[in-house]
């Protein structure tokens, strides 16, 4: 059978993709079907053909999985956020564990045990940071998310993934901003954050140009929302994120106060933080356990962000050196070190692949290295430089099993072996999975 765009097919779903789609095989092609679950037979319509794979739209379910549930969200399947609400939560955890195992075996050629996925205490209402796209429709502001591969906005201010303080504010915010429509005509989005206790909230307004009467707007918002501790404007930021652009504090303090693993942090608006605090704490505890520190070690925390891992390990090590290229995050980390009295913790602002060779030239002896790179994984030059330092233990924190597998293969070629693989469900209802991997020197 020669597949063509627009063809209807019946296919057995056997696998699971990082996008959350079900995967079947037909005539040598992998066919990705959003909404389908492993174990199901479905009728689907081919929508795209790309080399060795195809994408299809689910038309109907011929044989339904016993793990299928009714999605609670009214816009599930249209909104580009969730991909797995149709699956029982325990089944989601099982699928993610299997996906990690299969990815490591296929890409890294590593056949190692993968622990059961650590569940999120809250399968819904767990996100403490939400980036809503914004659009004015017939004079009314809509907040929501784009349909995949489109600029079509699906209104979802009441998103079920948002922590309750964020969801509550998102649902009333359009009416609060309505009197300033003239000043917010080019509003592209809003970012809402709250700390783990919900006692402090932050609002970032993403605009093309600075907001006229922005401070007046911010004062009115703070007057109406008692726990809104800061209001920011980010003008001219790129559409693919909130970094860059011109930042302006319109009202309140310039940070959110947060407690993580007993440490105090003051987080600036653009610094990266994990969106699920409960799972993040479990992740940091796992890193501490894998590090197995005695108090005599030198630890590298690479891609250190706001310094959460570095501060956690500082109390158990001789010294911790954090390396991070994003300057505001380095400032947050340095401030956290002072707040927590971590005198043995220092941070270097720079690209990991450039900083590590300098540390090697200085004769720094590294016992343990923690890697927590972005989704793209580690730069090849960074891994080469790390191998020059030869730490006895490496702990890799990953949000993408494919790039994790690629980097583990490189480390294996450099004389290291995988000791433990622990998935964590940082993002329930989506196909994403976090992993912490212990790697030891042969």
GROMACS .gro file of C-alpha atoms in nm:
model
  442
    1UNK     CA    1   0.000   0.000   0.000
    2UNK     CA    2   0.138   0.341  -0.099
    3UNK     CA    3   0.036   0.603   0.156
    4UNK     CA    4  -0.077   0.942   0.032
    5UNK     CA    5  -0.191   1.255   0.208
    6UNK     CA    6  -0.566   1.231   0.263
    7UNK     CA    7  -0.573   0.851   0.276
    8UNK     CA    8  -0.779   0.682   0.548
    9UNK     CA    9  -0.606   0.394   0.725
   10UNK     CA   10  -0.672   0.144   1.001
   11UNK     CA   11  -0.365   0.101   1.217
   12UNK     CA   12  -0.261  -0.068   1.542
   13UNK     CA   13  -0.098   0.171   1.789
   14UNK     CA   14   0.204   0.006   1.945
   15UNK     CA   15   0.420   0.288   2.080
   16UNK     CA   16   0.432   0.632   2.234
   17UNK     CA   17   0.617   0.946   2.118
   18UNK     CA   18   0.756   1.238   2.315
   19UNK     CA   19   0.483   1.454   2.164
   20UNK     CA   20   0.225   1.236   2.342
   21UNK     CA   21   0.108   1.085   2.013
   22UNK     CA   22   0.040   0.718   1.966
   23UNK     CA   23   0.271   0.549   1.713
   24UNK     CA   24   0.193   0.266   1.473
   25UNK     CA   25   0.377   0.122   1.174
   26UNK     CA   26   0.243   0.073   0.825
   27UNK     CA   27   0.447  -0.035   0.521
   28UNK     CA   28   0.772   0.056   0.695
   29UNK     CA   29   0.651   0.401   0.797
   30UNK     CA   30   0.609   0.521   1.155
   31UNK     CA   31   0.267   0.685   1.175
   32UNK     CA   32   0.208   0.938   1.457
   33UNK     CA   33  -0.156   0.972   1.565
   34UNK     CA   34  -0.230   1.235   1.834
   35UNK     CA   35  -0.496   1.116   2.077
   36UNK     CA   36  -0.441   0.744   2.013
   37UNK     CA   37  -0.310   0.515   2.287
   38UNK     CA   38  -0.085   0.209   2.269
   39UNK     CA   39  -0.298  -0.104   2.245
   40UNK     CA   40  -0.569   0.063   2.038
   41UNK     CA   41  -0.667   0.008   1.676
   42UNK     CA   42  -0.781   0.331   1.515
   43UNK     CA   43  -0.910   0.479   1.194
   44UNK     CA   44  -0.695   0.777   1.097
   45UNK     CA   45  -0.649   1.025   0.813
   46UNK     CA   46  -0.296   1.085   0.680
   47UNK     CA   47  -0.221   1.459   0.705
   48UNK     CA   48   0.155   1.477   0.641
   49UNK     CA   49   0.421   1.255   0.485
   50UNK     CA   50   0.783   1.316   0.582
   51UNK     CA   51   1.041   1.062   0.465
   52UNK     CA   52   1.022   0.762   0.698
   53UNK     CA   53   0.726   0.883   0.901
   54UNK     CA   54   0.375   1.015   0.860
   55UNK     CA   55   0.131   1.212   1.072
   56UNK     CA   56  -0.238   1.134   1.090
   57UNK     CA   57  -0.556   1.270   1.248
   58UNK     CA   58  -0.758   1.036   1.466
   59UNK     CA   59  -1.101   0.975   1.311
   60UNK     CA   60  -1.240   0.699   1.531
   61UNK     CA   61  -1.133   0.421   1.765
   62UNK     CA   62  -1.190   0.070   1.633
   63UNK     CA   63  -1.060  -0.107   1.946
   64UNK     CA   64  -1.036   0.103   2.262
   65UNK     CA   65  -0.773   0.071   2.534
   66UNK     CA   66  -0.892  -0.005   2.887
   67UNK     CA   67  -0.659   0.278   2.996
   68UNK     CA   68  -0.860   0.543   2.810
   69UNK     CA   69  -1.039   0.802   3.025
   70UNK     CA   70  -1.261   1.103   2.960
   71UNK     CA   71  -1.048   1.421   2.935
   72UNK     CA   72  -1.174   1.680   3.188
   73UNK     CA   73  -1.069   1.981   2.979
   74UNK     CA   74  -1.333   2.118   2.737
   75UNK     CA   75  -1.069   2.226   2.483
   76UNK     CA   76  -0.851   1.914   2.499
   77UNK     CA   77  -0.756   1.809   2.147
   78UNK     CA   78  -0.771   2.167   2.018
   79UNK     CA   79  -0.540   2.349   2.259
   80UNK     CA   80  -0.173   2.284   2.184
   81UNK     CA   81  -0.081   2.221   2.549
   82UNK     CA   82  -0.188   1.881   2.681
   83UNK     CA   83  -0.155   1.560   2.482
   84UNK     CA   84  -0.241   1.282   2.729
   85UNK     CA   85  -0.555   1.368   2.925
   86UNK     CA   86  -0.725   1.074   2.753
   87UNK     CA   87  -0.490   0.831   2.934
   88UNK     CA   88  -0.525   0.709   3.292
   89UNK     CA   89  -0.254   0.878   3.499
   90UNK     CA   90  -0.083   0.555   3.607
   91UNK     CA   91  -0.074   0.453   3.242
   92UNK     CA   92   0.092   0.785   3.156
   93UNK     CA   93   0.367   0.704   3.407
   94UNK     CA   94   0.414   0.358   3.255
   95UNK     CA   95   0.432   0.498   2.901
   96UNK     CA   96   0.694   0.755   2.999
   97UNK     CA   97   0.913   0.494   3.166
   98UNK     CA   98   0.891   0.277   2.854
   99UNK     CA   99   0.970   0.572   2.629
  100UNK     CA  100   1.286   0.651   2.827
  101UNK     CA  101   1.398   0.288   2.813
  102UNK     CA  102   1.332   0.257   2.439
  103UNK     CA  103   1.505   0.587   2.361
  104UNK     CA  104   1.820   0.498   2.555
  105UNK     CA  105   1.837   0.159   2.387
  106UNK     CA  106   1.774   0.296   2.036
  107UNK     CA  107   1.999   0.605   2.040
  108UNK     CA  108   2.258   0.539   2.311
  109UNK     CA  109   2.270   0.160   2.258
  110UNK     CA  110   2.234   0.132   2.635
  111UNK     CA  111   2.021  -0.153   2.768
  112UNK     CA  112   1.988  -0.054   3.132
  113UNK     CA  113   1.716  -0.075   3.394
  114UNK     CA  114   1.489   0.229   3.416
  115UNK     CA  115   1.310   0.288   3.746
  116UNK     CA  116   0.937   0.345   3.764
  117UNK     CA  117   0.842   0.704   3.691
  118UNK     CA  118   0.804   0.918   4.003
  119UNK     CA  119   0.452   1.063   3.996
  120UNK     CA  120   0.356   1.423   4.046
  121UNK     CA  121   0.153   1.463   4.368
  122UNK     CA  122  -0.087   1.673   4.161
  123UNK     CA  123  -0.167   1.542   3.809
  124UNK     CA  124  -0.347   1.873   3.749
  125UNK     CA  125  -0.302   2.229   3.884
  126UNK     CA  126   0.073   2.176   3.920
  127UNK     CA  127   0.220   2.451   3.700
  128UNK     CA  128   0.348   2.751   3.894
  129UNK     CA  129   0.445   2.934   3.577
  130UNK     CA  130   0.210   2.984   3.282
  131UNK     CA  131   0.274   3.164   2.953
  132UNK     CA  132  -0.059   3.258   2.797
  133UNK     CA  133  -0.084   3.398   2.446
  134UNK     CA  134  -0.316   3.697   2.416
  135UNK     CA  135  -0.547   3.834   2.148
  136UNK     CA  136  -0.819   4.097   2.135
  137UNK     CA  137  -1.133   3.946   1.977
  138UNK     CA  138  -1.428   4.182   1.918
  139UNK     CA  139  -1.304   4.410   2.194
  140UNK     CA  140  -1.253   4.132   2.450
  141UNK     CA  141  -0.915   4.001   2.560
  142UNK     CA  142  -0.868   3.625   2.526
  143UNK     CA  143  -0.588   3.434   2.700
  144UNK     CA  144  -0.497   3.085   2.588
  145UNK     CA  145  -0.273   2.871   2.370
  146UNK     CA  146  -0.216   2.817   2.001
  147UNK     CA  147  -0.338   2.513   1.813
  148UNK     CA  148  -0.027   2.317   1.715
  149UNK     CA  149   0.152   2.456   1.409
  150UNK     CA  150  -0.079   2.756   1.390
  151UNK     CA  151  -0.135   3.106   1.523
  152UNK     CA  152  -0.498   3.024   1.603
  153UNK     CA  153  -0.567   3.100   1.968
  154UNK     CA  154  -0.781   2.866   2.179
  155UNK     CA  155  -0.917   3.049   2.484
  156UNK     CA  156  -0.797   2.861   2.794
  157UNK     CA  157  -0.765   3.105   3.083
  158UNK     CA  158  -0.906   2.832   3.309
  159UNK     CA  159  -0.633   2.583   3.209
  160UNK     CA  160  -0.641   2.280   3.438
  161UNK     CA  161  -0.262   2.260   3.454
  162UNK     CA  162  -0.225   2.600   3.622
  163UNK     CA  163  -0.181   2.626   3.998
  164UNK     CA  164  -0.502   2.761   4.158
  165UNK     CA  165  -0.371   3.116   4.225
  166UNK     CA  166  -0.264   3.147   3.861
  167UNK     CA  167  -0.587   3.003   3.723
  168UNK     CA  168  -0.797   3.235   3.939
  169UNK     CA  169  -0.609   3.545   3.825
  170UNK     CA  170  -0.598   3.441   3.459
  171UNK     CA  171  -0.977   3.415   3.448
  172UNK     CA  172  -1.037   3.770   3.577
  173UNK     CA  173  -0.732   3.938   3.423
  174UNK     CA  174  -0.895   4.011   3.083
  175UNK     CA  175  -1.165   4.220   3.251
  176UNK     CA  176  -0.905   4.395   3.466
  177UNK     CA  177  -0.700   4.487   3.159
  178UNK     CA  178  -1.000   4.592   2.947
  179UNK     CA  179  -0.994   4.962   3.055
  180UNK     CA  180  -0.637   4.980   2.921
  181UNK     CA  181  -0.715   4.828   2.584
  182UNK     CA  182  -0.576   5.131   2.400
  183UNK     CA  183  -0.242   5.096   2.578
  184UNK     CA  184  -0.238   4.717   2.535
  185UNK     CA  185  -0.341   4.694   2.171
  186UNK     CA  186  -0.019   4.506   2.089
  187UNK     CA  187  -0.027   4.279   2.395
  188UNK     CA  188   0.111   3.943   2.279
  189UNK     CA  189   0.091   3.744   2.597
  190UNK     CA  190   0.113   3.734   2.973
  191UNK     CA  191   0.329   3.523   3.201
  192UNK     CA  192   0.190   3.445   3.545
  193UNK     CA  193   0.406   3.293   3.818
  194UNK     CA  194   0.345   3.208   4.182
  195UNK     CA  195   0.575   3.067   4.444
  196UNK     CA  196   0.518   2.720   4.588
  197UNK     CA  197   0.308   2.853   4.878
  198UNK     CA  198   0.092   3.067   4.648
  199UNK     CA  199   0.154   3.367   4.874
  200UNK     CA  200   0.336   3.569   4.607
  201UNK     CA  201   0.250   3.619   4.241
  202UNK     CA  202   0.421   3.782   3.945
  203UNK     CA  203   0.273   3.919   3.622
  204UNK     CA  204   0.475   3.984   3.306
  205UNK     CA  205   0.308   4.171   3.020
  206UNK     CA  206   0.463   4.080   2.683
  207UNK     CA  207   0.424   4.367   2.438
  208UNK     CA  208   0.585   4.495   2.120
  209UNK     CA  209   0.631   4.851   2.249
  210UNK     CA  210   0.641   5.003   2.600
  211UNK     CA  211   0.301   5.050   2.764
  212UNK     CA  212   0.172   5.404   2.806
  213UNK     CA  213   0.033   5.444   3.160
  214UNK     CA  214   0.201   5.117   3.250
  215UNK     CA  215   0.269   5.215   3.610
  216UNK     CA  216  -0.090   5.328   3.659
  217UNK     CA  217  -0.209   4.994   3.524
  218UNK     CA  218   0.027   4.804   3.753
  219UNK     CA  219  -0.084   4.999   4.062
  220UNK     CA  220  -0.448   4.922   3.985
  221UNK     CA  221  -0.370   4.552   3.944
  222UNK     CA  222  -0.181   4.538   4.272
  223UNK     CA  223  -0.466   4.716   4.445
  224UNK     CA  224  -0.709   4.451   4.323
  225UNK     CA  225  -0.489   4.142   4.375
  226UNK     CA  226  -0.344   4.129   4.726
  227UNK     CA  227  -0.072   3.871   4.655
  228UNK     CA  228   0.049   4.027   4.327
  229UNK     CA  229   0.396   4.125   4.445
  230UNK     CA  230   0.546   4.235   4.112
  231UNK     CA  231   0.430   4.355   3.770
  232UNK     CA  232   0.674   4.362   3.479
  233UNK     CA  233   0.668   4.481   3.121
  234UNK     CA  234   0.879   4.299   2.862
  235UNK     CA  235   0.882   4.499   2.538
  236UNK     CA  236   1.011   4.363   2.210
  237UNK     CA  237   1.079   4.009   2.331
  238UNK     CA  238   1.111   3.740   2.061
  239UNK     CA  239   0.796   3.539   2.002
  240UNK     CA  240   0.961   3.210   2.097
  241UNK     CA  241   1.009   3.306   2.462
  242UNK     CA  242   1.023   3.580   2.724
  243UNK     CA  243   1.400   3.627   2.729
  244UNK     CA  244   1.546   3.928   2.554
  245UNK     CA  245   1.358   4.249   2.495
  246UNK     CA  246   1.349   4.544   2.732
  247UNK     CA  247   1.243   4.466   3.088
  248UNK     CA  248   1.078   4.729   3.306
  249UNK     CA  249   0.951   4.684   3.662
  250UNK     CA  250   0.615   4.861   3.673
  251UNK     CA  251   0.525   4.796   4.037
  252UNK     CA  252   0.631   4.597   4.341
  253UNK     CA  253   0.951   4.417   4.429
  254UNK     CA  254   1.182   4.276   4.163
  255UNK     CA  255   1.166   3.908   4.262
  256UNK     CA  256   0.956   3.622   4.394
  257UNK     CA  257   1.060   3.470   4.726
  258UNK     CA  258   1.081   3.091   4.715
  259UNK     CA  259   1.178   2.807   4.948
  260UNK     CA  260   1.333   2.496   4.791
  261UNK     CA  261   1.476   2.212   4.997
  262UNK     CA  262   1.504   2.443   5.296
  263UNK     CA  263   1.695   2.712   5.104
  264UNK     CA  264   1.572   3.064   5.035
  265UNK     CA  265   1.572   3.208   4.683
  266UNK     CA  266   1.475   3.541   4.532
  267UNK     CA  267   1.391   3.472   4.171
  268UNK     CA  268   1.405   3.735   3.898
  269UNK     CA  269   1.131   3.720   3.631
  270UNK     CA  270   1.335   3.577   3.342
  271UNK     CA  271   1.541   3.320   3.535
  272UNK     CA  272   1.459   2.954   3.467
  273UNK     CA  273   1.283   2.763   3.744
  274UNK     CA  274   1.107   2.427   3.737
  275UNK     CA  275   0.731   2.475   3.695
  276UNK     CA  276   0.631   2.189   3.928
  277UNK     CA  277   0.779   2.266   4.274
  278UNK     CA  278   0.676   1.937   4.435
  279UNK     CA  279   0.848   1.725   4.170
  280UNK     CA  280   1.141   1.969   4.158
  281UNK     CA  281   1.207   1.908   4.529
  282UNK     CA  282   1.207   1.534   4.467
  283UNK     CA  283   1.445   1.583   4.174
  284UNK     CA  284   1.688   1.790   4.383
  285UNK     CA  285   1.681   1.531   4.661
  286UNK     CA  286   1.762   1.263   4.406
  287UNK     CA  287   2.059   1.464   4.276
  288UNK     CA  288   2.186   1.496   4.632
  289UNK     CA  289   2.153   1.122   4.686
  290UNK     CA  290   2.333   1.033   4.362
  291UNK     CA  291   2.615   1.279   4.441
  292UNK     CA  292   2.699   1.079   4.758
  293UNK     CA  293   2.907   1.365   4.900
  294UNK     CA  294   3.125   1.332   5.210
  295UNK     CA  295   3.219   1.699   5.254
  296UNK     CA  296   3.558   1.682   5.084
  297UNK     CA  297   3.452   1.710   4.719
  298UNK     CA  298   3.469   1.980   4.455
  299UNK     CA  299   3.140   1.987   4.263
  300UNK     CA  300   3.060   2.145   3.928
  301UNK     CA  301   2.700   2.253   3.868
  302UNK     CA  302   2.679   2.310   3.493
  303UNK     CA  303   2.389   2.504   3.340
  304UNK     CA  304   2.325   2.605   3.701
  305UNK     CA  305   2.035   2.846   3.646
  306UNK     CA  306   1.929   3.021   3.966
  307UNK     CA  307   2.155   2.793   4.171
  308UNK     CA  308   1.904   2.552   4.329
  309UNK     CA  309   2.118   2.240   4.283
  310UNK     CA  310   2.440   2.421   4.374
  311UNK     CA  311   2.290   2.550   4.700
  312UNK     CA  312   2.152   2.207   4.785
  313UNK     CA  313   2.496   2.046   4.744
  314UNK     CA  314   2.699   2.327   4.902
  315UNK     CA  315   2.627   2.207   5.256
  316UNK     CA  316   2.774   1.864   5.176
  317UNK     CA  317   3.079   1.958   4.966
  318UNK     CA  318   3.409   2.139   5.010
  319UNK     CA  319   3.324   2.375   4.725
  320UNK     CA  320   3.066   2.410   4.449
  321UNK     CA  321   3.129   2.595   4.123
  322UNK     CA  322   2.823   2.688   3.919
  323UNK     CA  323   2.847   2.774   3.549
  324UNK     CA  324   2.560   2.954   3.373
  325UNK     CA  325   2.548   3.170   3.060
  326UNK     CA  326   2.233   3.370   3.148
  327UNK     CA  327   2.344   3.670   3.352
  328UNK     CA  328   2.019   3.736   3.546
  329UNK     CA  329   2.018   3.373   3.663
  330UNK     CA  330   2.378   3.407   3.783
  331UNK     CA  331   2.276   3.716   3.980
  332UNK     CA  332   1.992   3.517   4.139
  333UNK     CA  333   2.231   3.235   4.228
  334UNK     CA  334   2.487   3.468   4.384
  335UNK     CA  335   2.214   3.637   4.586
  336UNK     CA  336   2.087   3.297   4.703
  337UNK     CA  337   2.438   3.195   4.810
  338UNK     CA  338   2.460   3.506   5.030
  339UNK     CA  339   2.110   3.459   5.171
  340UNK     CA  340   2.189   3.100   5.269
  341UNK     CA  341   2.544   3.159   5.391
  342UNK     CA  342   2.696   2.930   5.127
  343UNK     CA  343   3.046   3.078   5.131
  344UNK     CA  344   3.187   2.771   4.954
  345UNK     CA  345   2.966   2.831   4.649
  346UNK     CA  346   3.070   3.051   4.356
  347UNK     CA  347   2.921   3.111   4.014
  348UNK     CA  348   3.080   3.186   3.678
  349UNK     CA  349   2.883   3.357   3.403
  350UNK     CA  350   2.976   3.204   3.070
  351UNK     CA  351   2.915   2.923   2.823
  352UNK     CA  352   2.996   2.582   2.971
  353UNK     CA  353   3.208   2.482   2.670
  354UNK     CA  354   3.425   2.793   2.722
  355UNK     CA  355   3.449   2.791   3.101
  356UNK     CA  356   3.545   2.424   3.150
  357UNK     CA  357   3.874   2.444   2.954
  358UNK     CA  358   3.974   2.742   3.170
  359UNK     CA  359   3.903   2.545   3.486
  360UNK     CA  360   4.114   2.258   3.351
  361UNK     CA  361   4.401   2.499   3.278
  362UNK     CA  362   4.376   2.628   3.635
  363UNK     CA  363   4.422   2.274   3.764
  364UNK     CA  364   4.077   2.244   3.922
  365UNK     CA  365   4.018   1.883   4.030
  366UNK     CA  366   3.650   1.791   3.996
  367UNK     CA  367   3.498   1.503   4.191
  368UNK     CA  368   3.131   1.536   4.092
  369UNK     CA  369   2.967   1.718   3.801
  370UNK     CA  370   2.597   1.792   3.763
  371UNK     CA  371   2.461   1.862   3.414
  372UNK     CA  372   2.120   2.028   3.379
  373UNK     CA  373   2.117   2.154   3.019
  374UNK     CA  374   1.823   2.292   2.819
  375UNK     CA  375   1.614   2.064   2.596
  376UNK     CA  376   1.882   2.069   2.324
  377UNK     CA  377   2.120   1.887   2.558
  378UNK     CA  378   2.490   1.953   2.605
  379UNK     CA  379   2.709   2.114   2.344
  380UNK     CA  380   2.956   1.856   2.209
  381UNK     CA  381   3.245   2.084   2.304
  382UNK     CA  382   3.111   2.103   2.660
  383UNK     CA  383   3.115   1.724   2.692
  384UNK     CA  384   3.466   1.706   2.549
  385UNK     CA  385   3.583   1.963   2.804
  386UNK     CA  386   3.408   1.776   3.086
  387UNK     CA  387   3.582   1.453   2.986
  388UNK     CA  388   3.914   1.635   3.021
  389UNK     CA  389   3.830   1.702   3.388
  390UNK     CA  390   3.742   1.333   3.450
  391UNK     CA  391   3.499   1.363   3.744
  392UNK     CA  392   3.436   1.031   3.916
  393UNK     CA  393   3.060   1.090   3.912
  394UNK     CA  394   2.834   1.276   3.670
  395UNK     CA  395   2.467   1.340   3.739
  396UNK     CA  396   2.268   1.433   3.430
  397UNK     CA  397   1.930   1.607   3.469
  398UNK     CA  398   1.741   1.597   3.139
  399UNK     CA  399   1.406   1.714   3.004
  400UNK     CA  400   1.448   1.535   2.669
  401UNK     CA  401   1.526   1.160   2.654
  402UNK     CA  402   1.653   1.185   2.294
  403UNK     CA  403   1.924   1.443   2.364
  404UNK     CA  404   1.999   1.266   2.692
  405UNK     CA  405   2.060   0.942   2.502
  406UNK     CA  406   2.284   1.118   2.250
  407UNK     CA  407   2.495   1.269   2.530
  408UNK     CA  408   2.511   0.944   2.727
  409UNK     CA  409   2.653   0.775   2.420
  410UNK     CA  410   2.927   1.037   2.402
  411UNK     CA  411   3.006   0.995   2.772
  412UNK     CA  412   3.015   0.616   2.734
  413UNK     CA  413   3.270   0.656   2.456
  414UNK     CA  414   3.472   0.868   2.700
  415UNK     CA  415   3.495   0.594   2.964
  416UNK     CA  416   3.175   0.630   3.168
  417UNK     CA  417   2.883   0.398   3.241
  418UNK     CA  418   2.522   0.453   3.343
  419UNK     CA  419   2.452   0.355   3.702
  420UNK     CA  420   2.086   0.454   3.749
  421UNK     CA  421   1.805   0.610   3.545
  422UNK     CA  422   1.512   0.772   3.725
  423UNK     CA  423   1.226   0.934   3.530
  424UNK     CA  424   1.011   1.196   3.702
  425UNK     CA  425   0.676   1.328   3.583
  426UNK     CA  426   0.741   1.701   3.593
  427UNK     CA  427   0.470   1.763   3.330
  428UNK     CA  428   0.161   1.542   3.377
  429UNK     CA  429  -0.089   1.528   3.089
  430UNK     CA  430   0.190   1.597   2.839
  431UNK     CA  431   0.439   1.372   2.662
  432UNK     CA  432   0.736   1.534   2.835
  433UNK     CA  433   0.937   1.346   3.096
  434UNK     CA  434   1.226   1.453   3.319
  435UNK     CA  435   1.513   1.215   3.401
  436UNK     CA  436   1.796   1.206   3.652
  437UNK     CA  437   2.080   0.975   3.553
  438UNK     CA  438   2.379   0.866   3.760
  439UNK     CA  439   2.693   0.815   3.550
  440UNK     CA  440   3.016   0.676   3.694
  441UNK     CA  441   3.370   0.645   3.565
  442UNK     CA  442   3.476   0.297   3.456
   0.00000   0.00000   0.00000
